[in-house]
PDB file of C-alpha atoms in Angstrom:
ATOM      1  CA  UNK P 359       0.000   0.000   0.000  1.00  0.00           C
ATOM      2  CA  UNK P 360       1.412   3.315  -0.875  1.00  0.00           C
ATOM      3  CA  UNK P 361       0.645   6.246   1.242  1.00  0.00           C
ATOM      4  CA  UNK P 362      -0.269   9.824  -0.368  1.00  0.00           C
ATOM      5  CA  UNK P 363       0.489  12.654   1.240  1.00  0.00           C
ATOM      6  CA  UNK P 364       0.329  16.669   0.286  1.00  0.00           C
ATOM      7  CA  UNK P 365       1.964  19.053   3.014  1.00  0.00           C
ATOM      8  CA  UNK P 366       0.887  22.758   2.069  1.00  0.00           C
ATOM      9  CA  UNK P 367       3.878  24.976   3.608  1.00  0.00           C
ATOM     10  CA  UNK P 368       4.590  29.176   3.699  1.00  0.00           C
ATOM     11  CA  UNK P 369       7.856  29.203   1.644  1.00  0.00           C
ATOM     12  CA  UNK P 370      11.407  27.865   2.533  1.00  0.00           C
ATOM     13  CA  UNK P 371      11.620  29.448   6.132  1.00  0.00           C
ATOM     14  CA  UNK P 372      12.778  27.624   9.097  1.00  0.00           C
ATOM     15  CA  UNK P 373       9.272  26.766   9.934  1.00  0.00           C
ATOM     16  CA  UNK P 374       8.391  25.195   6.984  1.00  0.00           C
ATOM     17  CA  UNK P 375      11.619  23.175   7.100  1.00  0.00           C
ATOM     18  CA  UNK P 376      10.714  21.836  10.213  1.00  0.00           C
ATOM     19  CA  UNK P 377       7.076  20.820   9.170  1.00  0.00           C
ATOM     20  CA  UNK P 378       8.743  19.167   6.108  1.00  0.00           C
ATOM     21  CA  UNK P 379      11.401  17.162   8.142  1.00  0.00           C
ATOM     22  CA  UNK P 380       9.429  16.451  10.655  1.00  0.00           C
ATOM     23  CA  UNK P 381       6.834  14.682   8.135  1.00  0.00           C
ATOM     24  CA  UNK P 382       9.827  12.975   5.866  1.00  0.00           C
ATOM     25  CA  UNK P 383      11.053  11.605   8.936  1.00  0.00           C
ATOM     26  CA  UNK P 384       7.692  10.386   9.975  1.00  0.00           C
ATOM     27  CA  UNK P 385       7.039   8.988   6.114  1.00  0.00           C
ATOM     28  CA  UNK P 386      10.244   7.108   6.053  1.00  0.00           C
ATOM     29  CA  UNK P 387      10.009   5.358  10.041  1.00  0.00           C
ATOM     30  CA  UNK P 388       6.252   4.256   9.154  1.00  0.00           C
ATOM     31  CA  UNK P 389       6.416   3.964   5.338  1.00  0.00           C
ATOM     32  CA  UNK P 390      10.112   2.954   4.647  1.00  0.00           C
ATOM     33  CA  UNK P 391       9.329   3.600   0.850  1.00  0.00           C
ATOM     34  CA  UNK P 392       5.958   2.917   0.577  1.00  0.00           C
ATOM     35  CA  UNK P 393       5.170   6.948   0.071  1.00  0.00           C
ATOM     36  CA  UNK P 394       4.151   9.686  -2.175  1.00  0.00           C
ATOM     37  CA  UNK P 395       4.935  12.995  -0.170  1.00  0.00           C
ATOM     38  CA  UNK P 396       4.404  16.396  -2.160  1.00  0.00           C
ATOM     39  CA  UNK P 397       5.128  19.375  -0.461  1.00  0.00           C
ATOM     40  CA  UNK P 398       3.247  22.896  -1.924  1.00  0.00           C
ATOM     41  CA  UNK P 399       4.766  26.513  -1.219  1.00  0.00           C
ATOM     42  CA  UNK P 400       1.437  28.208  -0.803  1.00  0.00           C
ATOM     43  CA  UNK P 401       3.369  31.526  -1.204  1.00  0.00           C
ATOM     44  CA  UNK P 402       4.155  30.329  -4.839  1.00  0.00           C
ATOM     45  CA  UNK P 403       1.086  27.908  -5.773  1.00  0.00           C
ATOM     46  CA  UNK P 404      -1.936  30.360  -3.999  1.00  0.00           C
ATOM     47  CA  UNK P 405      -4.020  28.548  -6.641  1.00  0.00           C
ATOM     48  CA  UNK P 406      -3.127  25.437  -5.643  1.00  0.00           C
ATOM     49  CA  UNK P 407      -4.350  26.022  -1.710  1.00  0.00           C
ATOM     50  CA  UNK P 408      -7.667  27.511  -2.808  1.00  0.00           C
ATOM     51  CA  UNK P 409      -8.281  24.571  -4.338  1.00  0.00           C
ATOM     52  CA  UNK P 410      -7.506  22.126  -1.897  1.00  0.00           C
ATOM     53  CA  UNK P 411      -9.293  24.729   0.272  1.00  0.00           C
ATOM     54  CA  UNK P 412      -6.415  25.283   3.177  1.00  0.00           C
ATOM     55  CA  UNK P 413      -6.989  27.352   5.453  1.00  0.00           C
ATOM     56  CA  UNK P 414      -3.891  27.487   7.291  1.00  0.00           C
ATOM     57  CA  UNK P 415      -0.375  26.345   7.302  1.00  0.00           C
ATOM     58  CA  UNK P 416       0.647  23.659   7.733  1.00  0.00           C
ATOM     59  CA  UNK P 417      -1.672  21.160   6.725  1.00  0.00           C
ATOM     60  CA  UNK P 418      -1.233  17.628   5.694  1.00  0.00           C
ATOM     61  CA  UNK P 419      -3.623  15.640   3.245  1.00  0.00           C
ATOM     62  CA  UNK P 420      -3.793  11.817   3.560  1.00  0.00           C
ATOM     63  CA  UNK P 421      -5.365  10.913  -0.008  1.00  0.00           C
ATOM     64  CA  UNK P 422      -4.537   7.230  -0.076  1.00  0.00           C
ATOM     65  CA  UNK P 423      -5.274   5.002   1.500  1.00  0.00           C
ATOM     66  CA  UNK P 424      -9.308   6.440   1.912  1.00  0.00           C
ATOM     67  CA  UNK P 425     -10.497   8.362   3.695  1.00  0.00           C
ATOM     68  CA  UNK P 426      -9.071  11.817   2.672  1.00  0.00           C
ATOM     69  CA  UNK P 427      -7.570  13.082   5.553  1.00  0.00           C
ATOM     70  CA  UNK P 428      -6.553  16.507   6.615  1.00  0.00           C
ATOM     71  CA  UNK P 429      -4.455  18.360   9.906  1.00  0.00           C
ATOM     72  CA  UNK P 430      -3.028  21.116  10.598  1.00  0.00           C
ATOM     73  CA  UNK P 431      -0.723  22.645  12.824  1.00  0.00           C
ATOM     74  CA  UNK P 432       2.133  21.331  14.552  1.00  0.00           C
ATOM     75  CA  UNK P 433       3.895  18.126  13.156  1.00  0.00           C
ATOM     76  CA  UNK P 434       6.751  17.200  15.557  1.00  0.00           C
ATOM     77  CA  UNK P 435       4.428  14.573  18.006  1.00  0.00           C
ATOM     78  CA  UNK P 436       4.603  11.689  15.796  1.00  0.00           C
ATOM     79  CA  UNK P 437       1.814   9.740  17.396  1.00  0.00           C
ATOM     80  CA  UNK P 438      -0.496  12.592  17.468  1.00  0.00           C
ATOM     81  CA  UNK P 439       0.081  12.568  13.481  1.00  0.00           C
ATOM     82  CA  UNK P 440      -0.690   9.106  13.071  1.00  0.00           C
ATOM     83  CA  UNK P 441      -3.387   9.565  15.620  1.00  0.00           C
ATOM     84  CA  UNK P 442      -4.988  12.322  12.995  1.00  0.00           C
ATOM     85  CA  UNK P 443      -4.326  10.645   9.406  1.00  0.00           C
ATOM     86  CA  UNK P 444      -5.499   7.789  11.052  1.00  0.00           C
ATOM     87  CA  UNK P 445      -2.694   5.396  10.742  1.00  0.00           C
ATOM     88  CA  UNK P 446      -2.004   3.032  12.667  1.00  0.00           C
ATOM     89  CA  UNK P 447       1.526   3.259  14.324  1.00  0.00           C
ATOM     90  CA  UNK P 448       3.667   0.329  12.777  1.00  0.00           C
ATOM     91  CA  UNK P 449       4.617  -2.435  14.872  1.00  0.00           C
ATOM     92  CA  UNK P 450       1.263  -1.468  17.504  1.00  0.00           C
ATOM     93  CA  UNK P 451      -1.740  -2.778  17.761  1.00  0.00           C
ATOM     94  CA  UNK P 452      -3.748  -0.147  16.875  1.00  0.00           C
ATOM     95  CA  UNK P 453      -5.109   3.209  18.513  1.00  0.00           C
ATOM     96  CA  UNK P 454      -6.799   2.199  22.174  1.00  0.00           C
TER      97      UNK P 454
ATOM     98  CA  UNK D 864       0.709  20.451  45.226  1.00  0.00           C
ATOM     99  CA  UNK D 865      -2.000  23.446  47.308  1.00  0.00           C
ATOM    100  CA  UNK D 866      -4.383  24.895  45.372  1.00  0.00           C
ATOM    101  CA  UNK D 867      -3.120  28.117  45.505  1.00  0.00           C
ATOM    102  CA  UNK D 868       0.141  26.159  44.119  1.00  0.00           C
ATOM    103  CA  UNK D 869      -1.882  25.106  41.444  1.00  0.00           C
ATOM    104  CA  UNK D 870      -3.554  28.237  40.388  1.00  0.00           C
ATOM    105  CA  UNK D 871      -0.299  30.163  40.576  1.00  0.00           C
ATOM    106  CA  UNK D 872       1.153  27.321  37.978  1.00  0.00           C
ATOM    107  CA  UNK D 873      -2.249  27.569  36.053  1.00  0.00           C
ATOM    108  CA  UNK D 874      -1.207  31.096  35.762  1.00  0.00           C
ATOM    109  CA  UNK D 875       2.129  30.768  34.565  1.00  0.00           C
ATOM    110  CA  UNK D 876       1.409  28.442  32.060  1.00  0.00           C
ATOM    111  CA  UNK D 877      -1.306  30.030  30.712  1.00  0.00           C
ATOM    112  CA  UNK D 878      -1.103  30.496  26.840  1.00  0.00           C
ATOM    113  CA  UNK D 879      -1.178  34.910  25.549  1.00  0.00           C
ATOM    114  CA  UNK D 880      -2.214  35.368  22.222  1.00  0.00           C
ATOM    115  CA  UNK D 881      -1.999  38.454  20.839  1.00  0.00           C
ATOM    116  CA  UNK D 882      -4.084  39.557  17.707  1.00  0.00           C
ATOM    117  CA  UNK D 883      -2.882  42.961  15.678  1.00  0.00           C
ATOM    118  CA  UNK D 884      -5.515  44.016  13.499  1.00  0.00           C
ATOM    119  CA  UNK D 885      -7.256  47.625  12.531  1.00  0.00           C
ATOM    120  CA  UNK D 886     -10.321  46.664  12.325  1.00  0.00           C
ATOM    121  CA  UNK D 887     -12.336  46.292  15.335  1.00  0.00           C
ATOM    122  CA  UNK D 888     -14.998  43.574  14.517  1.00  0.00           C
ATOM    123  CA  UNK D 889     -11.750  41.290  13.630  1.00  0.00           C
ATOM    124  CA  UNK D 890      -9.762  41.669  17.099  1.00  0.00           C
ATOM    125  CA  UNK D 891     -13.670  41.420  18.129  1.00  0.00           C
ATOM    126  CA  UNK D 892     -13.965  38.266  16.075  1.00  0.00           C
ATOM    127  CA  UNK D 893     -10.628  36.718  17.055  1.00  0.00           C
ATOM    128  CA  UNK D 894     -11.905  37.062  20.710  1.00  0.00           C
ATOM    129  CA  UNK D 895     -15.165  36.046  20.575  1.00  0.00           C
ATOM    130  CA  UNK D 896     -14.268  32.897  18.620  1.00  0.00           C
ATOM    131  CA  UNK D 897     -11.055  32.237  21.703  1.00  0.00           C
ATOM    132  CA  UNK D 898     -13.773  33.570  24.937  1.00  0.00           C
ATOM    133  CA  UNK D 899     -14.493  29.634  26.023  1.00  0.00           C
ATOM    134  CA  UNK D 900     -10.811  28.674  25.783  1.00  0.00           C
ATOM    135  CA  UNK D 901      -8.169  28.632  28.888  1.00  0.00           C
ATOM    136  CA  UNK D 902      -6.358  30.774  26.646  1.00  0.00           C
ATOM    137  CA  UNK D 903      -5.590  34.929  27.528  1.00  0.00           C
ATOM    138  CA  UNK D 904      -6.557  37.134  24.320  1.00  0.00           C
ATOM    139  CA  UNK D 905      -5.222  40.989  23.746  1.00  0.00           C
ATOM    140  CA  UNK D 906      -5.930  43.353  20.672  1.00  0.00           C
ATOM    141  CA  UNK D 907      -4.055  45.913  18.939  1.00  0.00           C
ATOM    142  CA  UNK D 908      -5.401  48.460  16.814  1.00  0.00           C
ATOM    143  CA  UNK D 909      -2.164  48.735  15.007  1.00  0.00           C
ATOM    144  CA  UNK D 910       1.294  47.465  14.253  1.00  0.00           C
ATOM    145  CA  UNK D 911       3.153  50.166  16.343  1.00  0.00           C
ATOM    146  CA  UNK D 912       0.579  49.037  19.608  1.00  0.00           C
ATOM    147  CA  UNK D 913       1.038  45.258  19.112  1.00  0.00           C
ATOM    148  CA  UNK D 914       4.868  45.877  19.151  1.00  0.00           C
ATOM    149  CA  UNK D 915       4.747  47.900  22.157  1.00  0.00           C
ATOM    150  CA  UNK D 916       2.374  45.392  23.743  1.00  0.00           C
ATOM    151  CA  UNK D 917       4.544  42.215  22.616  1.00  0.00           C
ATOM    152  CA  UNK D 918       7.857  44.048  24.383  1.00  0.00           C
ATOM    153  CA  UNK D 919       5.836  44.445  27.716  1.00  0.00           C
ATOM    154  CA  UNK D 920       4.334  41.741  28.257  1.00  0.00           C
ATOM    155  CA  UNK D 921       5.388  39.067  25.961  1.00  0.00           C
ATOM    156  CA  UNK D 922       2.840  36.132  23.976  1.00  0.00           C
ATOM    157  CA  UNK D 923       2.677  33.197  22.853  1.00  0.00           C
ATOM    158  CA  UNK D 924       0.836  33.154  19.773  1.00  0.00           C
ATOM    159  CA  UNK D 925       0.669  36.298  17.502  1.00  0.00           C
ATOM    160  CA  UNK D 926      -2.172  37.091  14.410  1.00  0.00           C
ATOM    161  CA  UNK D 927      -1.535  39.515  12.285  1.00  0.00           C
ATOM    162  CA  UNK D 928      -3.342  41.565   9.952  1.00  0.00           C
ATOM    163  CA  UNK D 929      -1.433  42.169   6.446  1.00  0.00           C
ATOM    164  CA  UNK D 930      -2.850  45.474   5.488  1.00  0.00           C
ATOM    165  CA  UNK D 931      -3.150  48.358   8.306  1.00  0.00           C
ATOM    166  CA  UNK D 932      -2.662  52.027   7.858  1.00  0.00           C
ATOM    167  CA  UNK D 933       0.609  52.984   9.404  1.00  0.00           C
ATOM    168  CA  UNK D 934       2.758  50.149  10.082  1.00  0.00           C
ATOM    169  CA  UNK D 935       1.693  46.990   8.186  1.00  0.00           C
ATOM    170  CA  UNK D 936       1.931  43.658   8.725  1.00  0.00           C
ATOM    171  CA  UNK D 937       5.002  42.728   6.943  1.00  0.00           C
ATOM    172  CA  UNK D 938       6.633  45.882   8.752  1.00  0.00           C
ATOM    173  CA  UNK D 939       5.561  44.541  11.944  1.00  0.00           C
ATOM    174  CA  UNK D 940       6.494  41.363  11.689  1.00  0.00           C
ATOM    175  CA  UNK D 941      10.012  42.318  10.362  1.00  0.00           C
ATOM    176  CA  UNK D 942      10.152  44.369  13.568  1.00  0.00           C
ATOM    177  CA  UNK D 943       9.001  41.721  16.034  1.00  0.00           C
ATOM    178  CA  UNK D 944      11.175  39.165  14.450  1.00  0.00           C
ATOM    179  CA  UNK D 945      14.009  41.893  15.746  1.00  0.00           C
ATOM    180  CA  UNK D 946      12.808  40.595  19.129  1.00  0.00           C
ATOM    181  CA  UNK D 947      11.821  37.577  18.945  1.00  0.00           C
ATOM    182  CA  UNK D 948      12.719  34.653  16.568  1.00  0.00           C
ATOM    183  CA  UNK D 949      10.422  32.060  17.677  1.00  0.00           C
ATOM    184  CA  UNK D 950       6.973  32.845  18.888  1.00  0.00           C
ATOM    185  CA  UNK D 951       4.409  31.441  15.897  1.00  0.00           C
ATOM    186  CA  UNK D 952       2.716  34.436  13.719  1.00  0.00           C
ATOM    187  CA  UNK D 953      -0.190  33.792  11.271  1.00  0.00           C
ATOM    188  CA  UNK D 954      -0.419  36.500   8.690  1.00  0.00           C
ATOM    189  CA  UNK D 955      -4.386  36.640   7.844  1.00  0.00           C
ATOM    190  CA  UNK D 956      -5.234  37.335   4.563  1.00  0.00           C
ATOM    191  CA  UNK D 957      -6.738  36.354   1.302  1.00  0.00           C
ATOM    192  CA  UNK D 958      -4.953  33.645  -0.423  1.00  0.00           C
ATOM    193  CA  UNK D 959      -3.992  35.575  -3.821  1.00  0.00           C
ATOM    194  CA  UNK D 960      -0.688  36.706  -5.673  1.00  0.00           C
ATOM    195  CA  UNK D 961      -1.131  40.173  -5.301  1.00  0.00           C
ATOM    196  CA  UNK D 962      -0.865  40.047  -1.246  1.00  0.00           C
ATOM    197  CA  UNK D 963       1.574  37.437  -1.768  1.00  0.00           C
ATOM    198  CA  UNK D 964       4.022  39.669  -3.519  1.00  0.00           C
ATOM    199  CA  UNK D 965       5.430  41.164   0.151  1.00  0.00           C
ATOM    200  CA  UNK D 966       5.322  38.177   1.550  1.00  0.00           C
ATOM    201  CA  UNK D 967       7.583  36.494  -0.828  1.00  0.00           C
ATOM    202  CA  UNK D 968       9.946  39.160   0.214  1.00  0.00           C
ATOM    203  CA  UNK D 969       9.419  38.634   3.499  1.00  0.00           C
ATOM    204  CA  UNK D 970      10.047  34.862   3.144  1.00  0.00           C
ATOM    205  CA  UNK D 971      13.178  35.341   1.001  1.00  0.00           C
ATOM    206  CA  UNK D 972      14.933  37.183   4.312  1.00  0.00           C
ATOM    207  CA  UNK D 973      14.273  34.368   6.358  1.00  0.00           C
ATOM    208  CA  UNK D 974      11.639  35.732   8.172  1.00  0.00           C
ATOM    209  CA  UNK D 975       9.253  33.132   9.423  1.00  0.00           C
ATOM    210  CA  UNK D 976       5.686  32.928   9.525  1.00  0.00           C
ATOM    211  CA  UNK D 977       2.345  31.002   8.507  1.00  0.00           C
ATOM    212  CA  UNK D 978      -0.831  31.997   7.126  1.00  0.00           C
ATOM    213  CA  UNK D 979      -4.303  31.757   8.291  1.00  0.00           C
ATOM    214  CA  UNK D 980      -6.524  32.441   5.052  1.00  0.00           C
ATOM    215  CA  UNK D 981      -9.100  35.265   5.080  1.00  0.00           C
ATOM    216  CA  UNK D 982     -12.268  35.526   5.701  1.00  0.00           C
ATOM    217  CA  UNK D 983     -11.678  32.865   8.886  1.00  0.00           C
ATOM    218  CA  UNK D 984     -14.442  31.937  10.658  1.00  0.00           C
ATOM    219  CA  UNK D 985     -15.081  31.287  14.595  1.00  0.00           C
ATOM    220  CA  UNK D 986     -14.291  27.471  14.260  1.00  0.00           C
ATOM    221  CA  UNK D 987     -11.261  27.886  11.964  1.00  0.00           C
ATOM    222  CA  UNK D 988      -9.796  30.858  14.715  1.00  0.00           C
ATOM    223  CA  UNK D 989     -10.023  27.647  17.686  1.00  0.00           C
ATOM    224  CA  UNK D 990      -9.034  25.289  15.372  1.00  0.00           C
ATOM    225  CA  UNK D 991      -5.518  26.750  14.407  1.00  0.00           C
ATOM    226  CA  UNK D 992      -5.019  28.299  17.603  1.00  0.00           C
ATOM    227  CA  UNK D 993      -5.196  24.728  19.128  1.00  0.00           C
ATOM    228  CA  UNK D 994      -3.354  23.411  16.631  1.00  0.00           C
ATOM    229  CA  UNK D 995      -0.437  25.517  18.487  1.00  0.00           C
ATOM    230  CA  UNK D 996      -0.884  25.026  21.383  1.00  0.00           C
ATOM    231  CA  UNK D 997      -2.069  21.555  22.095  1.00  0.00           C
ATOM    232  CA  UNK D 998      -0.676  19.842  18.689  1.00  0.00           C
ATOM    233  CA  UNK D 999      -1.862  18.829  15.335  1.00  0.00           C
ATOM    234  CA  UNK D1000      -5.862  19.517  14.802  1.00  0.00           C
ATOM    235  CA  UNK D1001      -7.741  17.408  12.571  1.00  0.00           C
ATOM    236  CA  UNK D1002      -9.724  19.402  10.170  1.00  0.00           C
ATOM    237  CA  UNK D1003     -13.389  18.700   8.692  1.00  0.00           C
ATOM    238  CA  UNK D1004     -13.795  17.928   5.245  1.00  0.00           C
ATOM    239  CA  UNK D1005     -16.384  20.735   4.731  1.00  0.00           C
ATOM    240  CA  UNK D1006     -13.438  23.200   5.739  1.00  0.00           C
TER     241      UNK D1006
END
């Protein structure tokens, strides 16, 4: 199964980094390469965002596997990610 | 731990967000939208008050308004930054080019900052301001 995820950041500033390594780092423990991760510069792609209809940054869409999924906000609590894309955590036995 | 242990720590950890907007019925907005939270909420008429405010007393969570008479946003925030490096600012405003143009500018001297698009409503206001404070916020499809 291959996971599909859009993260809608404000440019290339030092928050944005830190959403985007924070969710790499998350894609590769849980996905090892079983990911699709696109990142959008709202700044650049406004078009892009009003489609998608964000209303802040940053939010992550979960496309695949169904159901579309959306947060936003901070990334760096891993389970609390999961916990909101509704993934299960590997190697757990699911949310209690 | 007493209570009035408690309270005092209550107090201390208690989250300020500031927002810096000219126009009344948005700092009115912003508040209304934040009144059942634990959180502490302050307005600013303008960018030279919610500078002077943010050196006194300090916050936690800053939103900004883009265009204001005076000092605007990107002004402000270029002079806040001066102060403070990390505390989260969402500049509100409508998601086209045109406002982007500063903004891009900003970006491009390393200035950071998010964006909370306009016109935000009451449920959008909690939803990113918990998103701060309490981690990542689940959003609703219709949003």
């Amino acid at each position: 199964m291959t996971y599909q995820l859009c993260l809608y950041v404000t440019g290339n500033t030092s928050r944005s980094q830190k959403a985007i390594n924070d969710l790499k780092k998350l894609c590769t423990e849980e996905f090892q390469d079983e990911y699709e991760l696109t990142v959008i510069d709202v700044l650049s792609q406004p078009e892009a965002a009003d489609q998608a209809n964000i209303i802040a940054t940053p939010t992550v869409i979960k496309s695949l596997p169904r159901p579309i999924l959306r947060i936003l906000g901070d990334l760096s609590d891993k389970d609390k990610v999961l916990f909101g894309l509704n993934i299960e955590p590997s190697g757990s036995d699911g949310f209690s | 731990m007493s209570t009035s242990e408690s309270k005092l720590k209550a107090c201390e950890t208690k989250k300020h967000i500031l927002i810096i907007d000219d126009n009344d019925a948005v700092r009115k907005a912003f508040t209304l939208a934040l009144e059942e939270t634990p959180y502490e909420v302050d307005g600013a008429a303008s960018g030279e008050k919610g500078l002077e405010m943010y050196q006194e007393k300090g916050y936690d969570l800053i939103y900004l308004d883009l265009k204001m008479p005076g000092l605007n946003g990107t002004d402000t925030l270029r002079e806040l930054r001066k102060h403070s490096s990390d505390v989260p600012v969402y500049i509100v405003t409508a998601f086209h080019k045109e406002f982007f143009q500063e903004l891009q500018i900003l970006e491009a001297e390393g200035i950071a900052f998010d964006l909370l698009k306009k016109p935000v409503e009451s449920d959008q206001i909690l939803m990113v301001t918990q998103s701060v404070f309490e981690g990542p916020t689940v959003q609703d499809a219709g949003h």
